[in-house]
Coordinates of N, CA and C in Angstrom, one line a residue:
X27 N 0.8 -1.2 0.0 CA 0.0 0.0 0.0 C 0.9 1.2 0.0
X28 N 0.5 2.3 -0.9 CA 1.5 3.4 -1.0 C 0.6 4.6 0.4
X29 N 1.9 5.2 0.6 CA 1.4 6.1 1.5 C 1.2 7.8 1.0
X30 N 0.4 8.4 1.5 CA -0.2 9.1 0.7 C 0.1 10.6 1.7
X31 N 0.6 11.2 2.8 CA 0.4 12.2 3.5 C 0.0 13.7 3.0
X32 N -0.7 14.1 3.1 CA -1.0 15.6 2.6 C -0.7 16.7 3.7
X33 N 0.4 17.2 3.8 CA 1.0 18.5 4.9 C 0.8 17.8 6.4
X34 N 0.8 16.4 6.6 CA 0.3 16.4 7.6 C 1.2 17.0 8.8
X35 N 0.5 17.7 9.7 CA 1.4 18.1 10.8 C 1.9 19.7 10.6
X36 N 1.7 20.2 8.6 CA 1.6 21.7 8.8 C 0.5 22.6 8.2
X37 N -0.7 21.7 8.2 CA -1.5 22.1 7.1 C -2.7 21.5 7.5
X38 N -3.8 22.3 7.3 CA -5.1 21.2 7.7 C -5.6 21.9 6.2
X39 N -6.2 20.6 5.6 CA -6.9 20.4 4.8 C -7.8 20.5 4.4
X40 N -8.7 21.8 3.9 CA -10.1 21.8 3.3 C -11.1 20.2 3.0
X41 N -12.0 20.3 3.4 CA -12.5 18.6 3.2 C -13.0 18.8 1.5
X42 N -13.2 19.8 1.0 CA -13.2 19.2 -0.9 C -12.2 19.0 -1.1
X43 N -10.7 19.8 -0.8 CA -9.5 19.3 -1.3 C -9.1 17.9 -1.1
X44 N -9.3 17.5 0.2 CA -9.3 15.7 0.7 C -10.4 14.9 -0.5
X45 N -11.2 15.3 -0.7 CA -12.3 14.8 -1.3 C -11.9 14.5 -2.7
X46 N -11.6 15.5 -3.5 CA -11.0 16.1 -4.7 C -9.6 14.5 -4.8
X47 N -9.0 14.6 -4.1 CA -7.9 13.8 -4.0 C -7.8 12.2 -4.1
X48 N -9.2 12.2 -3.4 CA -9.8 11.2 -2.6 C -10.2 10.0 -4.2
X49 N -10.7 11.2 -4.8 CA -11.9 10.7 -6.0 C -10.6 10.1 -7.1
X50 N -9.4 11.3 -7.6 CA -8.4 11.1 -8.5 C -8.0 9.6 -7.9
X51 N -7.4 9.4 -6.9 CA -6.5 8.3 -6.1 C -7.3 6.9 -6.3
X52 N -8.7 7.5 -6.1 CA -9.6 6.0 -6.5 C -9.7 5.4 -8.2
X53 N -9.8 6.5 -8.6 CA -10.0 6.8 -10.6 C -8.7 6.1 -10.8
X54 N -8.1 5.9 -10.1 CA -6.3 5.7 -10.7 C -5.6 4.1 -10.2
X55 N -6.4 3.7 -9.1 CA -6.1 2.1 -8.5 C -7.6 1.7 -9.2
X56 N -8.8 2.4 -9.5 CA -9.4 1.5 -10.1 C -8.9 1.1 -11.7
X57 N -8.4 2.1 -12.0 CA -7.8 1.7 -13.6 C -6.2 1.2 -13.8
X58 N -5.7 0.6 -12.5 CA -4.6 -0.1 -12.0 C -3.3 1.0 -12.5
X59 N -3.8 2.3 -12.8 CA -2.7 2.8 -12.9 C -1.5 3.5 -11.2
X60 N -2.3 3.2 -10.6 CA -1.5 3.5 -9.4 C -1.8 1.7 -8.0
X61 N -1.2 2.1 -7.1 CA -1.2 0.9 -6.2 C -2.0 1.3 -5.1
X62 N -2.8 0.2 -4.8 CA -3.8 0.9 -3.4 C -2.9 1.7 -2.3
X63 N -3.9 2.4 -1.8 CA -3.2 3.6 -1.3 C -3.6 4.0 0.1
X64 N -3.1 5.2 1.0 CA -3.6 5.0 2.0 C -3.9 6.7 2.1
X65 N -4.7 7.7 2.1 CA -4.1 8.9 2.0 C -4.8 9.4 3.8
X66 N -3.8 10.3 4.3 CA -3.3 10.7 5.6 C -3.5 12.0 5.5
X67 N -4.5 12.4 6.3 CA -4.3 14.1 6.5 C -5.2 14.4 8.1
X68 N -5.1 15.8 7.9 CA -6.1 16.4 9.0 C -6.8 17.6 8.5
X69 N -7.9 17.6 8.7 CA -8.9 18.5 7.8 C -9.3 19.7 8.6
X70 N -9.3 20.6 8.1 CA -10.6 21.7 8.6 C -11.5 21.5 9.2
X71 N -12.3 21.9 9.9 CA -13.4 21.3 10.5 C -14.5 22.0 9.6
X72 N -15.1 20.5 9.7 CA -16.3 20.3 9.1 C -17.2 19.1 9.4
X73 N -18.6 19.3 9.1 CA -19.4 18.2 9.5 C -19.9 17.4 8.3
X74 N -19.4 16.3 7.9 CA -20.0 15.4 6.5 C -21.5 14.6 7.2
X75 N -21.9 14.8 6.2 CA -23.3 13.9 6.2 C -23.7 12.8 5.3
X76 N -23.4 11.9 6.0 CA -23.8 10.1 4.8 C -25.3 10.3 4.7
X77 N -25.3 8.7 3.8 CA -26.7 9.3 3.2 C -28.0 8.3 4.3
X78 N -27.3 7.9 5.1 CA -28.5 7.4 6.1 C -28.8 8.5 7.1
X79 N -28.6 9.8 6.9 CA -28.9 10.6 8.1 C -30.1 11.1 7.7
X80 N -31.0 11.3 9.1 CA -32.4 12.0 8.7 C -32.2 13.3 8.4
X81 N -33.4 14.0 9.0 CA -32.6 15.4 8.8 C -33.0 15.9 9.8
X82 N -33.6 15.7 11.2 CA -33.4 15.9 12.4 C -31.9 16.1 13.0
X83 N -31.3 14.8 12.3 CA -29.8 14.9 12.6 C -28.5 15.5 11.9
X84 N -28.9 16.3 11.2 CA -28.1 17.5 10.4 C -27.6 18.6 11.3
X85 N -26.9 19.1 11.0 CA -25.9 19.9 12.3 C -27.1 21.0 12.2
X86 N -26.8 21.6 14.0 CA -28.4 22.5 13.8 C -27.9 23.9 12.9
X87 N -28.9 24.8 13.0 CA -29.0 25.8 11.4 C -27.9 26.6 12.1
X88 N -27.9 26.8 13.5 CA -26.5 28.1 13.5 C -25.5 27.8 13.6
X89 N -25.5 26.5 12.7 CA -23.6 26.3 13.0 C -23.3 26.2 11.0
X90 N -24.7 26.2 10.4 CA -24.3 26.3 8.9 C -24.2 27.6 8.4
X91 N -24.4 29.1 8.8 CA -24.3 29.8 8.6 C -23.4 30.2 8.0
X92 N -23.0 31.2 6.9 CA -22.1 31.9 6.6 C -21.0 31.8 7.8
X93 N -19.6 31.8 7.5 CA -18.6 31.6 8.8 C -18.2 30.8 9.7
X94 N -19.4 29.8 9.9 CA -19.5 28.7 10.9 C -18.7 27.5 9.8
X95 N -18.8 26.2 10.5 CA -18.4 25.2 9.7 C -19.6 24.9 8.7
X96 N -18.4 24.1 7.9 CA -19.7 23.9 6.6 C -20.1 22.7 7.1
X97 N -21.3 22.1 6.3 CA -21.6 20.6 6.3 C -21.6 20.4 4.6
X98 N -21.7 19.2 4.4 CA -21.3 18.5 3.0 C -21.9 17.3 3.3
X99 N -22.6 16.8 2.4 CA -22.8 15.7 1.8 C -22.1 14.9 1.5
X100 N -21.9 13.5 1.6 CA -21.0 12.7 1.4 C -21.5 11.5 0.7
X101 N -20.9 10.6 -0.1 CA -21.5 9.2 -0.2 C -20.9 8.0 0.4
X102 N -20.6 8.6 1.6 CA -20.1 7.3 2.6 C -22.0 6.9 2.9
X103 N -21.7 5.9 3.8 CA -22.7 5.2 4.9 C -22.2 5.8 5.7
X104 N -23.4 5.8 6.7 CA -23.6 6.4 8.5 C -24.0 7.7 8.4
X105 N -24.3 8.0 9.1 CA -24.6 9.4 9.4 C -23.3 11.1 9.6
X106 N -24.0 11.6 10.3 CA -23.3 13.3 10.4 C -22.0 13.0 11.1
X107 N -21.2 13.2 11.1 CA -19.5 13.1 11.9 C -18.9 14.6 11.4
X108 N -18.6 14.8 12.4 CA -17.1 16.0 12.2 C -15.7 15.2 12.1
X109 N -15.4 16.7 10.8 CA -13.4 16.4 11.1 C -12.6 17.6 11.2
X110 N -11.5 17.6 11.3 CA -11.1 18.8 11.8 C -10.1 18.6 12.5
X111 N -9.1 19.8 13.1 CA -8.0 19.8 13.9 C -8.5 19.2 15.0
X112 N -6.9 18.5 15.2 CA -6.9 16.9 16.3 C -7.4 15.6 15.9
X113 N -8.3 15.5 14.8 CA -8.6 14.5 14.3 C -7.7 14.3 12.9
X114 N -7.1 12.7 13.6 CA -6.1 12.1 12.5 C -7.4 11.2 11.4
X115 N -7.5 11.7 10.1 CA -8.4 11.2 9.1 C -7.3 10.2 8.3
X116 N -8.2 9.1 8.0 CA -7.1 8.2 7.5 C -8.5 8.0 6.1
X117 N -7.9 7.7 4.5 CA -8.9 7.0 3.3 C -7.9 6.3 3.0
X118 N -8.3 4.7 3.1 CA -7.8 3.5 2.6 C -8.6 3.5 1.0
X119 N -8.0 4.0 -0.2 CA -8.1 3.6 -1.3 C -7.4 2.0 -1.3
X120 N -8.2 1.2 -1.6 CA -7.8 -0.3 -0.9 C -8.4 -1.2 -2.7
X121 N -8.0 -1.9 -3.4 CA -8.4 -3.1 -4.2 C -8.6 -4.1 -3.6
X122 N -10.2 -4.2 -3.3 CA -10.0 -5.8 -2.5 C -10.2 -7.0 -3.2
X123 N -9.6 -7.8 -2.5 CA -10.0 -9.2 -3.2 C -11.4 -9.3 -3.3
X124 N -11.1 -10.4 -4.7 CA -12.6 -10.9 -4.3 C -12.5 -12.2 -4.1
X125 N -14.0 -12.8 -3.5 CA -15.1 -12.1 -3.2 C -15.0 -10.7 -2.2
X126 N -15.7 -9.4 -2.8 CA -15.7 -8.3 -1.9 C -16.2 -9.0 -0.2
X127 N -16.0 -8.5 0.5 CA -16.2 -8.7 2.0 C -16.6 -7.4 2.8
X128 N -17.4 -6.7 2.5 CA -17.1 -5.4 3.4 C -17.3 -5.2 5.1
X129 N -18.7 -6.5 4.8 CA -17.9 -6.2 7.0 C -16.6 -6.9 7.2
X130 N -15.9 -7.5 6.3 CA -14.9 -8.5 7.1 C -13.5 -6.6 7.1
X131 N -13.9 -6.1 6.3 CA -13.0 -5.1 5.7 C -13.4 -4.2 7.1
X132 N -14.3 -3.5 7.2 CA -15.0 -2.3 8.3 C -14.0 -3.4 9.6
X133 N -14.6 -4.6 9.5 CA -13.8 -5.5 11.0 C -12.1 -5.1 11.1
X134 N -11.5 -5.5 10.0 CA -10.0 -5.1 9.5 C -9.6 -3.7 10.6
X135 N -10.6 -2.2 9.6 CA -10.4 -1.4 9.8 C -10.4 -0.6 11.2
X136 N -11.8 -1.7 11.9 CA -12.1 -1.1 13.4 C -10.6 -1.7 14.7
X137 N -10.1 -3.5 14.4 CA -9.2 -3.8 14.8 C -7.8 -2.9 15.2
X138 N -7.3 -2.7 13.8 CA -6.3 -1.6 13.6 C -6.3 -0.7 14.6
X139 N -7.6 0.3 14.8 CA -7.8 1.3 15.8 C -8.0 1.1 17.4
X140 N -8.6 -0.6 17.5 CA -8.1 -1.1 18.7 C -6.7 -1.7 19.4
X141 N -6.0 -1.8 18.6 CA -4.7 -2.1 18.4 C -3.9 -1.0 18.8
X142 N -4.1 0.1 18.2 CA -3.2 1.3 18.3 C -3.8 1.7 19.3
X143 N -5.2 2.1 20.3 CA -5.1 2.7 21.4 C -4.7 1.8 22.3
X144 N -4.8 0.3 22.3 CA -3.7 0.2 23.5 C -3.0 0.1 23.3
X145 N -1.8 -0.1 22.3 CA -0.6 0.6 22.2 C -0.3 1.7 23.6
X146 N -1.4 2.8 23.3 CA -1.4 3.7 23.9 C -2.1 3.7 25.4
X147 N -2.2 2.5 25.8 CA -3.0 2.4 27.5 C -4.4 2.4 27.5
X148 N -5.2 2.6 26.2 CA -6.3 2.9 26.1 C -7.3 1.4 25.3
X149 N -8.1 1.2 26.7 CA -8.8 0.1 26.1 C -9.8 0.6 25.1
X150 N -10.5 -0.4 24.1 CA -11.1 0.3 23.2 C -11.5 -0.9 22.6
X151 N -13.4 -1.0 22.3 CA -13.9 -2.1 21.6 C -14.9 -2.0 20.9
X152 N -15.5 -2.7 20.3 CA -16.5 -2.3 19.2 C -17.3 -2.7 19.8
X153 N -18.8 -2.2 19.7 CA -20.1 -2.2 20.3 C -21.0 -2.9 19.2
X154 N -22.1 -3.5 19.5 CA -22.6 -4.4 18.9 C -23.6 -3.1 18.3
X155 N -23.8 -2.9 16.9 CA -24.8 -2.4 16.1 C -24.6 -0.6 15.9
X156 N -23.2 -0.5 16.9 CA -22.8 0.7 16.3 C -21.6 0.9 15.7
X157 N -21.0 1.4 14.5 CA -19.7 1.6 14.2 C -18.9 2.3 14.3
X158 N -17.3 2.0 14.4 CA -16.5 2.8 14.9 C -15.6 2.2 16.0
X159 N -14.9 2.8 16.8 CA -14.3 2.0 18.2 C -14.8 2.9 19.4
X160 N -14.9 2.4 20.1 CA -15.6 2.9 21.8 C -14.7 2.4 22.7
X161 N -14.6 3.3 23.5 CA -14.0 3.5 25.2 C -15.1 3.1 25.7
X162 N -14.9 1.8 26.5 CA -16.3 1.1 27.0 C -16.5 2.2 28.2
X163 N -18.0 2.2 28.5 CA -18.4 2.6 29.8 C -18.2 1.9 31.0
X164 N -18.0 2.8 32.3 CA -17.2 2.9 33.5 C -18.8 2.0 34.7
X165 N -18.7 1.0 35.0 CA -19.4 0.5 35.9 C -19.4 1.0 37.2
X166 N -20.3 0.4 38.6 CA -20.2 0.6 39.6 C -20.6 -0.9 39.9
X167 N -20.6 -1.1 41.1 CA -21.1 -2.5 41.6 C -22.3 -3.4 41.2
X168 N -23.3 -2.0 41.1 CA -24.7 -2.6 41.0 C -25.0 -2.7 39.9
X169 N -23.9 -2.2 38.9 CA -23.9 -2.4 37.0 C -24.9 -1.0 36.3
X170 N -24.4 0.4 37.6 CA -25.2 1.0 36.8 C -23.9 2.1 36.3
X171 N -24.5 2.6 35.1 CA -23.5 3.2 34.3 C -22.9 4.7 34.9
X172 N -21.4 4.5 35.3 CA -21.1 5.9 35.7 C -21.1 6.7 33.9
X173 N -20.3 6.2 33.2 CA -19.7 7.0 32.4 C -20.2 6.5 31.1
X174 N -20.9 7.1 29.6 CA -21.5 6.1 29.1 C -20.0 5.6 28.5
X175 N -20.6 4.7 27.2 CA -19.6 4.4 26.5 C -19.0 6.2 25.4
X176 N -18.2 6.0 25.5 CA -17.3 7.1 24.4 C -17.0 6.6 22.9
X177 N -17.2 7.2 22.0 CA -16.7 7.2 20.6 C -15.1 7.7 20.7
X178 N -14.4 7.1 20.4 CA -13.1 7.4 20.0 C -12.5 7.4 18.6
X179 N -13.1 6.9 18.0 CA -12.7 6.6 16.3 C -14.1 6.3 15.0
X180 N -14.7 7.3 14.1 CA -15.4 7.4 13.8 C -15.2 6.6 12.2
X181 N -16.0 5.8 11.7 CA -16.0 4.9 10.7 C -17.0 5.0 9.7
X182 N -16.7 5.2 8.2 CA -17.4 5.3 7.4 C -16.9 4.8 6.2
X183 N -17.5 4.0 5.5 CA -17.0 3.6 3.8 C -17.7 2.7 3.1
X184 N -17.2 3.2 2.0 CA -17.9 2.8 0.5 C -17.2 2.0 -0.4
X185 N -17.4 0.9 -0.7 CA -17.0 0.6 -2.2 C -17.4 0.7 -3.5
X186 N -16.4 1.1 -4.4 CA -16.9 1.4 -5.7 C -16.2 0.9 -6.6
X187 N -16.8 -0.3 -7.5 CA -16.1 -0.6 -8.3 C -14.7 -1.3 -7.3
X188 N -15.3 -2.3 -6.9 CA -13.9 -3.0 -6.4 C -13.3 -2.6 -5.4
X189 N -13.0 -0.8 -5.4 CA -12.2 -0.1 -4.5 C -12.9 0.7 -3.6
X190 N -11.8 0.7 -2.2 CA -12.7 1.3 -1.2 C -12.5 3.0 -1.4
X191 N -13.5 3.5 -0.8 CA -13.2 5.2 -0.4 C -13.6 5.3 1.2
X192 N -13.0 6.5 1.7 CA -13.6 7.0 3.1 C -12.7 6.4 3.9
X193 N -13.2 6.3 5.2 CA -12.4 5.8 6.1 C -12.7 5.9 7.6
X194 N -12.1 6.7 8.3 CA -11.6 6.5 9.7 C -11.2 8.4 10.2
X195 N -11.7 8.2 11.2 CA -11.4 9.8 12.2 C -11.4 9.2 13.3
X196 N -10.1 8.9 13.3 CA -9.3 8.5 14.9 C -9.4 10.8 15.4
X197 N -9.9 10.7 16.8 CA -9.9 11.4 17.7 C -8.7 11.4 18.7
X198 N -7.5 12.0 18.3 CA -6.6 12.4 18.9 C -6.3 13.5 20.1
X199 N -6.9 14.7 19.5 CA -7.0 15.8 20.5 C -7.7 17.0 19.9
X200 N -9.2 16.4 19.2 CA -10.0 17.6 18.6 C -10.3 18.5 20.0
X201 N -11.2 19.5 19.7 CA -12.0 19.9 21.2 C -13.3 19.5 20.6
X202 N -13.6 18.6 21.7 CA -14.5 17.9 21.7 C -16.3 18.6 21.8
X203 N -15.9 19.9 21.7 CA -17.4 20.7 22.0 C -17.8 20.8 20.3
X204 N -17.1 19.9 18.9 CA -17.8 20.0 17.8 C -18.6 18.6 18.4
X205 N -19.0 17.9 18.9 CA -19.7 16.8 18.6 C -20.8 17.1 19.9
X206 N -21.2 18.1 20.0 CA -22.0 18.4 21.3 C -23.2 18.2 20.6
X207 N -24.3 17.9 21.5 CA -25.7 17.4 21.1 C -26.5 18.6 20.5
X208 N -26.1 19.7 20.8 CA -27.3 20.7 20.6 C -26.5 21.4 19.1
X209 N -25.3 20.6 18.8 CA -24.8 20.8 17.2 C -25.0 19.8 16.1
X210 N -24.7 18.6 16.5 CA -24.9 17.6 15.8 C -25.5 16.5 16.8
X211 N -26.3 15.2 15.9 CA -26.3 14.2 16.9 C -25.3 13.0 16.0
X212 N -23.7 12.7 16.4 CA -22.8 12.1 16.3 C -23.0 10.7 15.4
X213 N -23.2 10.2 14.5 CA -23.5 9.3 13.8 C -24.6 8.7 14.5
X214 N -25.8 9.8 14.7 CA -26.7 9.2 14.8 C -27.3 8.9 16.9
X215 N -26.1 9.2 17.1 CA -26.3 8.0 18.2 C -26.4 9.4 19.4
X216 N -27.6 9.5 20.1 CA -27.4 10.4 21.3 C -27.3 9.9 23.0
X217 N -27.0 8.8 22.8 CA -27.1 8.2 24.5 C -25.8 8.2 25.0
X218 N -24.7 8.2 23.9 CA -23.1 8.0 24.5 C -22.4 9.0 24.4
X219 N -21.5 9.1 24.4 CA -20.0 9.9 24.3 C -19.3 10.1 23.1
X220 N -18.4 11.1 23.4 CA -17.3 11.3 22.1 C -16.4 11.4 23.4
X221 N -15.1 11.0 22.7 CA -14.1 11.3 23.4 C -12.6 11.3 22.7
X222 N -11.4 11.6 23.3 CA -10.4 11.0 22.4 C -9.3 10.8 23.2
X223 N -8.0 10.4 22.3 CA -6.7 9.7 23.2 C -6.5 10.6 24.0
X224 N -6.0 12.3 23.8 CA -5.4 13.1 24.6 C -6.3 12.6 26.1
X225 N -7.7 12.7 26.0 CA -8.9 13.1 27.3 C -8.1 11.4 27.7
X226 N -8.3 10.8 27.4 CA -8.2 9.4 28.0 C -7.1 9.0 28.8
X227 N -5.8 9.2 28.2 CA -4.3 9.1 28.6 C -4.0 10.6 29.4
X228 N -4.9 11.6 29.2 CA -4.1 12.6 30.2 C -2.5 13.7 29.6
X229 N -2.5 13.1 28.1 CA -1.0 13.1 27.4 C -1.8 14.4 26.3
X230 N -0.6 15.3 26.4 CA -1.1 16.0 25.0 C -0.2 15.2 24.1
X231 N -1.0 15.2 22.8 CA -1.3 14.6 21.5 C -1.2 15.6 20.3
X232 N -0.7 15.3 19.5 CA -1.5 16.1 17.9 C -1.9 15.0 17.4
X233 N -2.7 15.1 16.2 CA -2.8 13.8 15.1 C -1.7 13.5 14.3
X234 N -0.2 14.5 14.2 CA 0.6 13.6 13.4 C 1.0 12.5 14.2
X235 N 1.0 13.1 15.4 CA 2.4 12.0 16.2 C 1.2 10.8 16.2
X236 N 0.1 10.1 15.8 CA -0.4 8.7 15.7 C -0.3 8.6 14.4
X237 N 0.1 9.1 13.3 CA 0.0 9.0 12.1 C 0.9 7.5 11.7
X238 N 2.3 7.5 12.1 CA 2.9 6.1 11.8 C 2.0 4.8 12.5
X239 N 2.0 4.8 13.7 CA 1.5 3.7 14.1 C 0.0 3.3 13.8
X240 N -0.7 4.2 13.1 CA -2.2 3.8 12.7 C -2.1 3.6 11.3
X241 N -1.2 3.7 10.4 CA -0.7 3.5 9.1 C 0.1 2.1 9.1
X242 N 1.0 1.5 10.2 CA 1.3 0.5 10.2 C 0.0 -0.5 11.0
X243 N -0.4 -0.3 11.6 CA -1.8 -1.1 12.1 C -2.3 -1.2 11.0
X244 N -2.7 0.0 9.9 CA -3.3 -0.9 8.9 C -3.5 -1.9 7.9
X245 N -2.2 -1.8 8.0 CA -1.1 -2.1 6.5 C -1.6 -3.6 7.2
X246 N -1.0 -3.7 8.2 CA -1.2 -5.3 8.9 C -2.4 -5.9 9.2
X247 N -3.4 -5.2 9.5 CA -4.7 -5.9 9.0 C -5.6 -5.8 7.9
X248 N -4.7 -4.7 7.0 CA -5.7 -4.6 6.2 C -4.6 -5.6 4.8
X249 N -3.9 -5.9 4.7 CA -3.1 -6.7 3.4 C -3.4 -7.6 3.3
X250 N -4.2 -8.3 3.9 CA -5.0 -9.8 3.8 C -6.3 -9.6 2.5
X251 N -6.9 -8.6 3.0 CA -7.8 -8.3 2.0 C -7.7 -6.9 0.9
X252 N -6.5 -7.2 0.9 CA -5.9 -6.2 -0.7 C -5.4 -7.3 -1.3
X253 N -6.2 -6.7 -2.7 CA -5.4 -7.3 -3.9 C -4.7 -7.5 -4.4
X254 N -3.9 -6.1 -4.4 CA -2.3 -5.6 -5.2 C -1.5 -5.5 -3.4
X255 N -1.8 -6.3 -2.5 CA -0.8 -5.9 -1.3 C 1.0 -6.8 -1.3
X256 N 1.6 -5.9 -1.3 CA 2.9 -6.4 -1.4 C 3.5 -6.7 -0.1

């Protein structure tokens, strides 16, 4: 898988320039003129919208104003997500084998990001019927919930023609007051949390310094199901 970085670490990225990039890089492994790819950045903040969102859950009207963040439409799955500074955005342009597999692939991609937060001290697991990785919620004796579960890594993707687009918003050290309820409701989901590695470990973070080890997590679970993986 070739690696792909765009300024990461001095530059945050307009999300149509990621997008723009996003589409060339797919055009070009689907027509085998380039090798699946991995492309690495950190975006501007903004709120994308897949196409299973209602419109209840569209960012509310005073944050689309002139000035505010934009929202954009997307053709991922899932619902509204932000990206933006602190958030490490990873698009696995990926040729998969076939037969296509796409939960075995989303499985691949959510692993990876459990892998790399304990790396980091940070437990982290998938929840049954929602996507993404979660900082499980904090018990007490009698099993009632201090803390809910937290989102830590936001997941979305498409295949087209063989190849993947979209990806992953690992939450390194956004400020976490874009994913507030009375702005968006977070892929959907309003009973849990957002959170990310800095809040969890106590450590300041940027999104480059996870950039190597979430790029090697992927390489390793995701080359089983690439086609062109060397």
């Amino acid at each position: 898988m070739q690696r792909i970085d765009v300024d990461l670490g001095s530059r945050l990225v307009p999300y149509e320039e990621g997008w723009a990039l996003q589409r060339q890089v797919h055009a070009a492994v689907v027509a085998g003129e380039r090798p699946s790819s991995v492309i690495v950045l950190e975006h501007e903040a903004v709120y994308t919208v897949g196409r299973r969102t209602h419109s209840w859950e569209r960012p509310a009207s005073a944050f689309v104003e002139p000035g505010h963040v934009p929202v954009i439409d997307v053709d991922r799955g899932g619902k509204t997500t932000w990206h933006g500074p602190g958030q490490l955005t990873v698009y696995p342009v990926l040729r998969l084998t076939s037969p296509i597999d796409v939960i075995r692939y989303v499985r691949a991609l959510e692993q990876a990001v459990i892998e790399v937060c304990a790396d980091r001290g940070v437990e982290a697991v998938r929840v049954e019927g929602r996507s993404g990785v979660w900082v499980p919620g904090e018990r007490e004796a009698r099993d009632a919930c201090q803390r809910a579960e937290r989102k830590v890594c936001a997941l979305g993707v498409r295949v087209a023609r063989g190849v993947t687009m979209h990806g992953i918003g690992l939450n390194v050290s956004p400020d976490l007051a874009a994913f507030a309820l009375d702005r968006i409701v977070p892929c959907g989901i309003d009973d849990a949390g957002v959170t990310s590695l800095a809040v969890e470990t106590g450590t300041r973070l940027q999104a480059a310094d996870l950039a190597d080890e979430v790029v090697a997590a992927l390489e390793r679970h995701l080359s089983p199901l690439v086609a062109d993986a060397t």
